[in-house]
Amino acid sequence: MKTRGTTARMRSTVARWSNRMLRPFGARLVPLAKPWDEHFQRWIAKAKQNGMDPNDIGDAEWADDPLPHALERHYLPHIRPESRVLELGPGTGRLTRHLIGRCREMVLIDYSEFACEFLRDYLRGKNVSIHQVSTPRLPMVRSASVDFAVANGVFEHFDPEETLWWLTEFHRVLKPGGTAALNFANLMTPAGTEWLKKWSAEPGSRCIFRFYHPEMMGALACAAGFTSVRITTQESWVAYAELTKAAQAGV
Ligand SMILES: C[S@@+](CC[C@H](N)C(=O)[O-])C[C@H]1O[C@@H](n2cnc3c(N)ncnc32)[C@H](O)[C@@H]1O
């Protein structure tokens, strides 16, 4: 049986080769949309009509994601003006826009071609590199070259093995002593189980969210090599993980 990752990789290879063959005729395949692209497209269209930033519209639509709290408590404390920051799954840059002026450089990674293209325009002139990926691998990022890795609203969609692959890659690219911070869907609160019910539309269909017990996230972080794991839970369906790589090998 093919995995979703294998299918995505095959699609991307076929699309790349097809586009190479179509180039002499001035044509190209339009990329397959990813699940959140229609939200991003709607925010962008609405913002254009009203002369707004699409991310203000996104913040209002996704007000159930406590981003201001996460920024203040879990993300910004890890950023210094000299930091190189990697963000996984920036979407339209709802979080990115709060980080980019506070660090030296950002590396943005998303599997959505639409999001990557939007960000190239939105962040033009900023010290940022943007990479579209189809697997949990970052060959374009050197080992031990990143001070802080962050992902908001991303691990809540990953199956455990995908979480492990990404955490392993975060651990590789972080400098010794560097930190990764992310939020995830916590099943172990009443709000978490309500969130699962709300998003499990019909028997037989898969919920777009993946839920974790906080200890499960901790176990995956340890398996990826992190030596310091801080999990913060609260009443809401969202929990946070702040994971630090040992300052010296083996410590
Ligand atoms: C719910 S959106 C969150 C966007 C943004 N971080 C925010 O908080 O507004 C999830 C983001 O993760 C990206 N994403 C989801 N799965 C991914 C994967 N396997 N690899 C890379 N990016 C992924 C999506 O394209 C999207 O940009």
mmCIF file of C-alpha atoms and ligand atoms in Angstrom:
data_model
loop_
_atom_site.group_PDB
_atom_site.id
_atom_site.type_symbol
_atom_site.label_atom_id
_atom_site.label_comp_id
_atom_site.label_asym_id
_atom_site.label_seq_id
_atom_site.Cartn_x
_atom_site.Cartn_y
_atom_site.Cartn_z
ATOM 1 C CA MET A 1 0.000 0.000 0.000
ATOM 2 C CA LYS A 2 1.333 3.450 -0.871
ATOM 3 C CA THR A 3 1.715 5.961 1.940
ATOM 4 C CA ARG A 4 0.477 9.541 1.639
ATOM 5 C CA GLY A 5 4.160 10.617 1.569
ATOM 6 C CA THR A 6 5.003 8.281 -1.309
ATOM 7 C CA THR A 7 2.002 9.511 -3.272
ATOM 8 C CA ALA A 8 2.952 13.145 -2.662
ATOM 9 C CA ARG A 9 6.539 12.451 -3.758
ATOM 10 C CA MET A 10 5.357 10.686 -6.940
ATOM 11 C CA ARG A 11 2.946 13.521 -7.739
ATOM 12 C CA SER A 12 5.643 16.102 -7.256
ATOM 13 C CA THR A 13 8.120 14.200 -9.479
ATOM 14 C CA VAL A 14 5.508 13.708 -12.205
ATOM 15 C CA ALA A 15 4.545 17.407 -12.003
ATOM 16 C CA ARG A 16 8.206 18.495 -12.195
ATOM 17 C CA TRP A 17 8.892 16.367 -15.263
ATOM 18 C CA SER A 18 5.624 17.329 -16.931
ATOM 19 C CA ASN A 19 6.404 21.010 -16.400
ATOM 20 C CA ARG A 20 9.849 20.514 -17.950
ATOM 21 C CA MET A 21 8.228 18.976 -21.048
ATOM 22 C CA LEU A 22 5.512 21.655 -21.188
ATOM 23 C CA ARG A 23 7.959 24.583 -20.800
ATOM 24 C CA PRO A 24 8.778 24.931 -24.558
ATOM 25 C CA PHE A 25 5.030 25.390 -25.187
ATOM 26 C CA GLY A 26 4.670 28.092 -22.516
ATOM 27 C CA ALA A 27 2.356 25.870 -20.434
ATOM 28 C CA ARG A 28 2.597 24.374 -16.936
ATOM 29 C CA LEU A 29 0.580 22.157 -14.604
ATOM 30 C CA VAL A 30 -1.157 24.016 -11.805
ATOM 31 C CA PRO A 31 -0.038 22.483 -8.468
ATOM 32 C CA LEU A 32 -2.506 20.394 -6.498
ATOM 33 C CA ALA A 33 -3.945 22.427 -3.667
ATOM 34 C CA LYS A 34 -3.058 21.489 -0.102
ATOM 35 C CA PRO A 35 -5.768 21.356 2.572
ATOM 36 C CA TRP A 36 -5.300 24.910 3.936
ATOM 37 C CA ASP A 37 -4.754 26.632 0.595
ATOM 38 C CA GLU A 38 -8.419 27.523 0.198
ATOM 39 C CA HIS A 39 -8.309 29.378 3.542
ATOM 40 C CA PHE A 40 -5.182 31.251 2.440
ATOM 41 C CA GLN A 41 -6.745 32.094 -0.941
ATOM 42 C CA ARG A 42 -9.878 33.411 0.746
ATOM 43 C CA TRP A 43 -7.912 35.626 3.177
ATOM 44 C CA ILE A 44 -5.810 37.014 0.337
ATOM 45 C CA ALA A 45 -8.840 37.777 -1.833
ATOM 46 C CA LYS A 46 -10.691 39.438 1.078
ATOM 47 C CA ALA A 47 -7.596 41.422 2.040
ATOM 48 C CA LYS A 48 -7.174 42.704 -1.522
ATOM 49 C CA GLN A 49 -10.766 43.926 -1.567
ATOM 50 C CA ASN A 50 -10.401 45.738 1.757
ATOM 51 C CA GLY A 51 -6.783 46.936 1.567
ATOM 52 C CA MET A 52 -5.822 44.739 4.537
ATOM 53 C CA ASP A 53 -3.071 42.307 5.471
ATOM 54 C CA PRO A 54 -4.375 38.729 4.797
ATOM 55 C CA ASN A 55 -2.971 37.675 8.142
ATOM 56 C CA ASP A 56 -5.267 40.066 10.025
ATOM 57 C CA ILE A 57 -8.141 38.230 8.378
ATOM 58 C CA GLY A 58 -6.506 34.897 9.235
ATOM 59 C CA ASP A 59 -6.076 35.942 12.884
ATOM 60 C CA ALA A 60 -9.760 36.819 13.106
ATOM 61 C CA GLU A 61 -10.863 33.546 11.449
ATOM 62 C CA TRP A 62 -8.530 31.405 13.550
ATOM 63 C CA ALA A 63 -9.140 33.218 16.835
ATOM 64 C CA ASP A 64 -9.475 29.801 18.523
ATOM 65 C CA ASP A 65 -5.697 29.419 18.072
ATOM 66 C CA PRO A 66 -4.189 31.443 20.943
ATOM 67 C CA LEU A 67 -1.292 32.836 18.861
ATOM 68 C CA PRO A 68 -0.638 36.023 20.943
ATOM 69 C CA HIS A 69 -0.295 33.863 24.076
ATOM 70 C CA ALA A 70 1.961 31.371 22.266
ATOM 71 C CA LEU A 71 4.165 34.163 20.928
ATOM 72 C CA GLU A 72 4.672 35.769 24.294
ATOM 73 C CA ARG A 73 5.092 32.602 26.363
ATOM 74 C CA HIS A 74 6.564 29.974 24.056
ATOM 75 C CA TYR A 75 8.086 31.427 20.871
ATOM 76 C CA LEU A 76 9.536 34.942 21.327
ATOM 77 C CA PRO A 77 11.569 34.108 24.478
ATOM 78 C CA HIS A 78 13.780 31.869 22.294
ATOM 79 C CA ILE A 79 14.612 34.526 19.693
ATOM 80 C CA ARG A 80 17.589 36.920 19.769
ATOM 81 C CA PRO A 81 18.461 39.588 17.200
ATOM 82 C CA GLU A 82 21.324 37.355 15.952
ATOM 83 C CA SER A 83 19.186 34.188 15.701
ATOM 84 C CA ARG A 84 18.733 32.123 12.562
ATOM 85 C CA VAL A 85 15.134 30.907 12.826
ATOM 86 C CA LEU A 86 13.547 28.054 10.896
ATOM 87 C CA GLU A 87 9.756 27.954 10.650
ATOM 88 C CA LEU A 88 7.895 24.881 9.428
ATOM 89 C CA GLY A 89 4.448 25.425 7.889
ATOM 90 C CA PRO A 90 4.299 29.236 7.843
ATOM 91 C CA GLY A 91 1.195 29.309 5.618
ATOM 92 C CA THR A 92 0.663 32.993 4.797
ATOM 93 C CA GLY A 93 3.047 34.100 7.564
ATOM 94 C CA ARG A 94 0.618 34.748 10.429
ATOM 95 C CA LEU A 95 3.414 33.861 12.871
ATOM 96 C CA THR A 96 6.330 34.774 10.589
ATOM 97 C CA ARG A 97 5.373 38.445 10.512
ATOM 98 C CA HIS A 98 5.926 38.657 14.298
ATOM 99 C CA LEU A 99 9.326 36.950 14.156
ATOM 100 C CA ILE A 100 11.001 38.318 11.064
ATOM 101 C CA GLY A 101 11.957 41.723 12.485
ATOM 102 C CA ARG A 102 13.290 40.176 15.671
ATOM 103 C CA CYS A 103 15.937 37.851 14.259
ATOM 104 C CA ARG A 104 18.827 37.930 11.781
ATOM 105 C CA GLU A 105 17.430 35.492 9.244
ATOM 106 C CA MET A 106 14.482 33.145 8.662
ATOM 107 C CA VAL A 107 14.256 29.884 6.752
ATOM 108 C CA LEU A 108 10.654 29.017 5.841
ATOM 109 C CA ILE A 109 9.583 25.504 4.912
ATOM 110 C CA ASP A 110 6.136 24.545 3.619
ATOM 111 C CA TYR A 111 4.739 21.819 1.386
ATOM 112 C CA SER A 112 2.193 24.185 -0.146
ATOM 113 C CA GLU A 113 3.428 25.703 -3.385
ATOM 114 C CA PHE A 114 0.671 28.303 -3.091
ATOM 115 C CA ALA A 115 1.858 29.395 0.367
ATOM 116 C CA CYS A 116 5.509 29.508 -0.751
ATOM 117 C CA GLU A 117 4.666 31.663 -3.770
ATOM 118 C CA PHE A 118 2.575 34.033 -1.665
ATOM 119 C CA LEU A 119 5.354 34.379 0.919
ATOM 120 C CA ARG A 120 7.969 35.189 -1.750
ATOM 121 C CA ASP A 121 5.917 38.240 -2.597
ATOM 122 C CA TYR A 122 4.712 39.102 0.938
ATOM 123 C CA LEU A 123 8.226 38.990 2.402
ATOM 124 C CA ARG A 124 10.097 40.501 -0.547
ATOM 125 C CA GLY A 125 13.205 42.360 0.603
ATOM 126 C CA LYS A 126 13.368 40.572 3.988
ATOM 127 C CA ASN A 127 16.206 38.294 5.007
ATOM 128 C CA VAL A 128 14.358 35.077 4.351
ATOM 129 C CA SER A 129 14.706 31.924 2.273
ATOM 130 C CA ILE A 130 11.609 29.950 1.315
ATOM 131 C CA HIS A 131 11.596 26.255 0.445
ATOM 132 C CA GLN A 132 8.816 24.005 -0.724
ATOM 133 C CA VAL A 133 9.268 20.417 0.459
ATOM 134 C CA SER A 134 7.367 17.222 -0.157
ATOM 135 C CA THR A 135 8.963 15.054 2.536
ATOM 136 C CA PRO A 136 10.139 15.670 6.106
ATOM 137 C CA ARG A 137 13.696 16.365 4.986
ATOM 138 C CA LEU A 138 15.690 19.563 4.806
ATOM 139 C CA PRO A 139 18.736 18.874 2.634
ATOM 140 C CA MET A 140 19.010 22.632 1.982
ATOM 141 C CA VAL A 141 19.652 23.360 5.674
ATOM 142 C CA ARG A 142 23.104 22.539 7.069
ATOM 143 C CA SER A 143 23.351 20.532 10.293
ATOM 144 C CA ALA A 144 23.818 22.663 13.444
ATOM 145 C CA SER A 145 23.073 25.923 11.619
ATOM 146 C CA VAL A 146 19.762 27.025 13.202
ATOM 147 C CA ASP A 147 19.239 28.676 16.610
ATOM 148 C CA PHE A 148 15.495 28.214 16.894
ATOM 149 C CA ALA A 149 12.950 26.062 15.027
ATOM 150 C CA VAL A 150 9.257 26.791 15.356
ATOM 151 C CA ALA A 151 5.949 25.436 14.019
ATOM 152 C CA ASN A 152 2.512 26.777 14.902
ATOM 153 C CA GLY A 153 -0.580 24.874 13.852
ATOM 154 C CA VAL A 154 1.435 22.245 12.005
ATOM 155 C CA PHE A 155 2.190 19.258 14.258
ATOM 156 C CA GLU A 156 -1.535 19.121 15.029
ATOM 157 C CA HIS A 157 -1.879 17.562 11.554
ATOM 158 C CA PHE A 158 0.980 15.057 11.762
ATOM 159 C CA ASP A 159 0.755 11.351 12.474
ATOM 160 C CA PRO A 160 3.289 10.190 15.082
ATOM 161 C CA GLU A 161 5.821 8.918 12.551
ATOM 162 C CA GLU A 162 5.711 12.231 10.672
ATOM 163 C CA THR A 163 6.224 14.068 13.974
ATOM 164 C CA LEU A 164 9.220 11.868 14.699
ATOM 165 C CA TRP A 165 10.751 12.503 11.270
ATOM 166 C CA TRP A 166 10.312 16.273 11.594
ATOM 167 C CA LEU A 167 11.619 16.384 15.166
ATOM 168 C CA THR A 168 14.640 14.351 14.093
ATOM 169 C CA GLU A 169 15.280 16.838 11.283
ATOM 170 C CA PHE A 170 14.809 19.792 13.689
ATOM 171 C CA HIS A 171 17.319 18.168 16.040
ATOM 172 C CA ARG A 172 19.827 17.761 13.198
ATOM 173 C CA VAL A 173 19.644 21.376 11.979
ATOM 174 C CA LEU A 174 19.642 22.978 15.455
ATOM 175 C CA LYS A 175 22.903 24.195 16.923
ATOM 176 C CA PRO A 176 23.921 22.584 20.227
ATOM 177 C CA GLY A 177 21.804 24.314 22.886
ATOM 178 C CA GLY A 178 19.220 25.367 20.263
ATOM 179 C CA THR A 179 15.487 25.037 20.886
ATOM 180 C CA ALA A 180 12.444 23.909 18.922
ATOM 181 C CA ALA A 181 8.978 25.130 19.956
ATOM 182 C CA LEU A 182 5.669 23.895 18.616
ATOM 183 C CA ASN A 183 2.044 23.493 19.556
ATOM 184 C CA PHE A 184 0.000 20.335 19.242
ATOM 185 C CA ALA A 185 -3.542 19.068 19.823
ATOM 186 C CA ASN A 186 -3.883 17.693 23.345
ATOM 187 C CA LEU A 187 -6.547 15.023 23.678
ATOM 188 C CA MET A 188 -6.289 14.931 27.468
ATOM 189 C CA THR A 189 -8.502 17.912 28.270
ATOM 190 C CA PRO A 190 -12.284 18.251 27.887
ATOM 191 C CA ALA A 191 -11.586 20.951 25.274
ATOM 192 C CA GLY A 192 -9.344 18.479 23.410
ATOM 193 C CA THR A 193 -11.988 15.778 23.201
ATOM 194 C CA GLU A 194 -14.591 18.387 22.191
ATOM 195 C CA TRP A 195 -12.225 19.547 19.422
ATOM 196 C CA LEU A 196 -11.901 15.953 18.200
ATOM 197 C CA LYS A 197 -15.691 15.539 18.136
ATOM 198 C CA LYS A 198 -16.144 18.847 16.328
ATOM 199 C CA TRP A 199 -13.650 17.963 13.581
ATOM 200 C CA SER A 200 -14.528 14.275 13.167
ATOM 201 C CA ALA A 201 -17.200 15.023 10.634
ATOM 202 C CA GLU A 202 -18.532 11.636 9.623
ATOM 203 C CA PRO A 203 -17.844 8.023 10.509
ATOM 204 C CA GLY A 204 -15.443 6.747 7.863
ATOM 205 C CA SER A 205 -13.766 10.094 7.184
ATOM 206 C CA ARG A 206 -10.466 11.035 8.835
ATOM 207 C CA CYS A 207 -10.237 14.077 11.069
ATOM 208 C CA ILE A 208 -7.752 16.667 9.772
ATOM 209 C CA PHE A 209 -6.345 16.988 13.307
ATOM 210 C CA ARG A 210 -4.140 14.434 15.010
ATOM 211 C CA PHE A 211 -4.305 14.266 18.796
ATOM 212 C CA TYR A 212 -1.546 13.497 21.270
ATOM 213 C CA HIS A 213 -1.213 12.723 24.926
ATOM 214 C CA PRO A 214 1.398 15.215 26.222
ATOM 215 C CA GLU A 215 3.650 12.338 27.306
ATOM 216 C CA MET A 216 3.483 10.919 23.809
ATOM 217 C CA MET A 217 4.860 14.157 22.376
ATOM 218 C CA GLY A 218 7.586 14.055 25.045
ATOM 219 C CA ALA A 219 8.493 10.461 24.123
ATOM 220 C CA LEU A 220 8.756 11.354 20.428
ATOM 221 C CA ALA A 221 10.973 14.351 21.260
ATOM 222 C CA CYS A 222 13.306 12.125 23.306
ATOM 223 C CA ALA A 223 13.357 9.572 20.479
ATOM 224 C CA ALA A 224 14.412 12.393 18.112
ATOM 225 C CA GLY A 225 17.397 13.143 20.366
ATOM 226 C CA PHE A 226 16.210 16.113 22.451
ATOM 227 C CA THR A 227 17.537 16.008 25.995
ATOM 228 C CA SER A 228 15.425 18.745 27.524
ATOM 229 C CA VAL A 229 11.682 18.542 26.976
ATOM 230 C CA ARG A 230 9.208 21.020 28.419
ATOM 231 C CA ILE A 231 5.537 20.369 27.718
ATOM 232 C CA THR A 232 3.000 22.987 28.777
ATOM 233 C CA THR A 233 -0.650 22.056 28.945
ATOM 234 C CA GLN A 234 -3.574 24.327 29.652
ATOM 235 C CA GLU A 235 -7.334 24.011 29.642
ATOM 236 C CA SER A 236 -7.590 24.500 25.892
ATOM 237 C CA TRP A 237 -7.134 21.850 23.191
ATOM 238 C CA VAL A 238 -3.675 23.283 22.418
ATOM 239 C CA ALA A 239 -0.494 22.288 24.270
ATOM 240 C CA TYR A 240 3.105 23.424 23.705
ATOM 241 C CA ALA A 241 6.420 21.627 23.487
ATOM 242 C CA GLU A 242 9.757 23.397 23.931
ATOM 243 C CA LEU A 243 12.604 21.038 23.120
ATOM 244 C CA THR A 244 16.268 21.792 23.598
ATOM 245 C CA LYS A 245 19.235 20.056 21.999
ATOM 246 C CA ALA A 246 22.101 19.225 24.343
ATOM 247 C CA ALA A 247 24.709 21.979 24.507
ATOM 248 C CA GLN A 248 27.452 19.372 24.020
ATOM 249 C CA ALA A 249 27.293 15.978 22.335
ATOM 250 C CA GLY A 250 26.112 13.328 24.774
ATOM 251 C CA VAL A 251 25.007 15.808 27.480
HETATM 252 C C1 LIG B 1 -3.013 25.151 9.763
HETATM 253 S S1 LIG B 1 -1.809 25.843 8.723
HETATM 254 C C2 LIG B 1 -0.892 26.891 9.862
HETATM 255 C C3 LIG B 1 -0.206 28.047 9.164
HETATM 256 C C4 LIG B 1 0.557 28.986 10.084
HETATM 257 N N1 LIG B 1 1.629 28.333 10.782
HETATM 258 C C5 LIG B 1 -0.394 29.655 11.042
HETATM 259 O O1 LIG B 1 -0.313 29.402 12.254
HETATM 260 O O2 LIG B 1 -1.216 30.433 10.567
HETATM 261 C C6 LIG B 1 -0.677 24.472 8.460
HETATM 262 C C7 LIG B 1 0.523 24.839 7.615
HETATM 263 O O3 LIG B 1 1.437 23.760 7.593
HETATM 264 C C8 LIG B 1 1.729 23.401 6.254
HETATM 265 N N2 LIG B 1 1.954 21.944 6.253
HETATM 266 C C9 LIG B 1 1.057 20.978 6.597
HETATM 267 N N3 LIG B 1 1.595 19.764 6.459
HETATM 268 C C10 LIG B 1 2.870 19.962 6.040
HETATM 269 C C11 LIG B 1 3.944 19.082 5.720
HETATM 270 N N4 LIG B 1 3.800 17.738 5.810
HETATM 271 N N5 LIG B 1 5.131 19.612 5.317
HETATM 272 C C12 LIG B 1 5.279 20.960 5.242
HETATM 273 N N6 LIG B 1 4.289 21.855 5.506
HETATM 274 C C13 LIG B 1 3.105 21.353 5.913
HETATM 275 C C14 LIG B 1 0.497 23.843 5.462
HETATM 276 O O4 LIG B 1 0.727 24.039 4.097
HETATM 277 C C15 LIG B 1 0.154 25.138 6.179
HETATM 278 O O5 LIG B 1 0.920 26.205 5.692
#
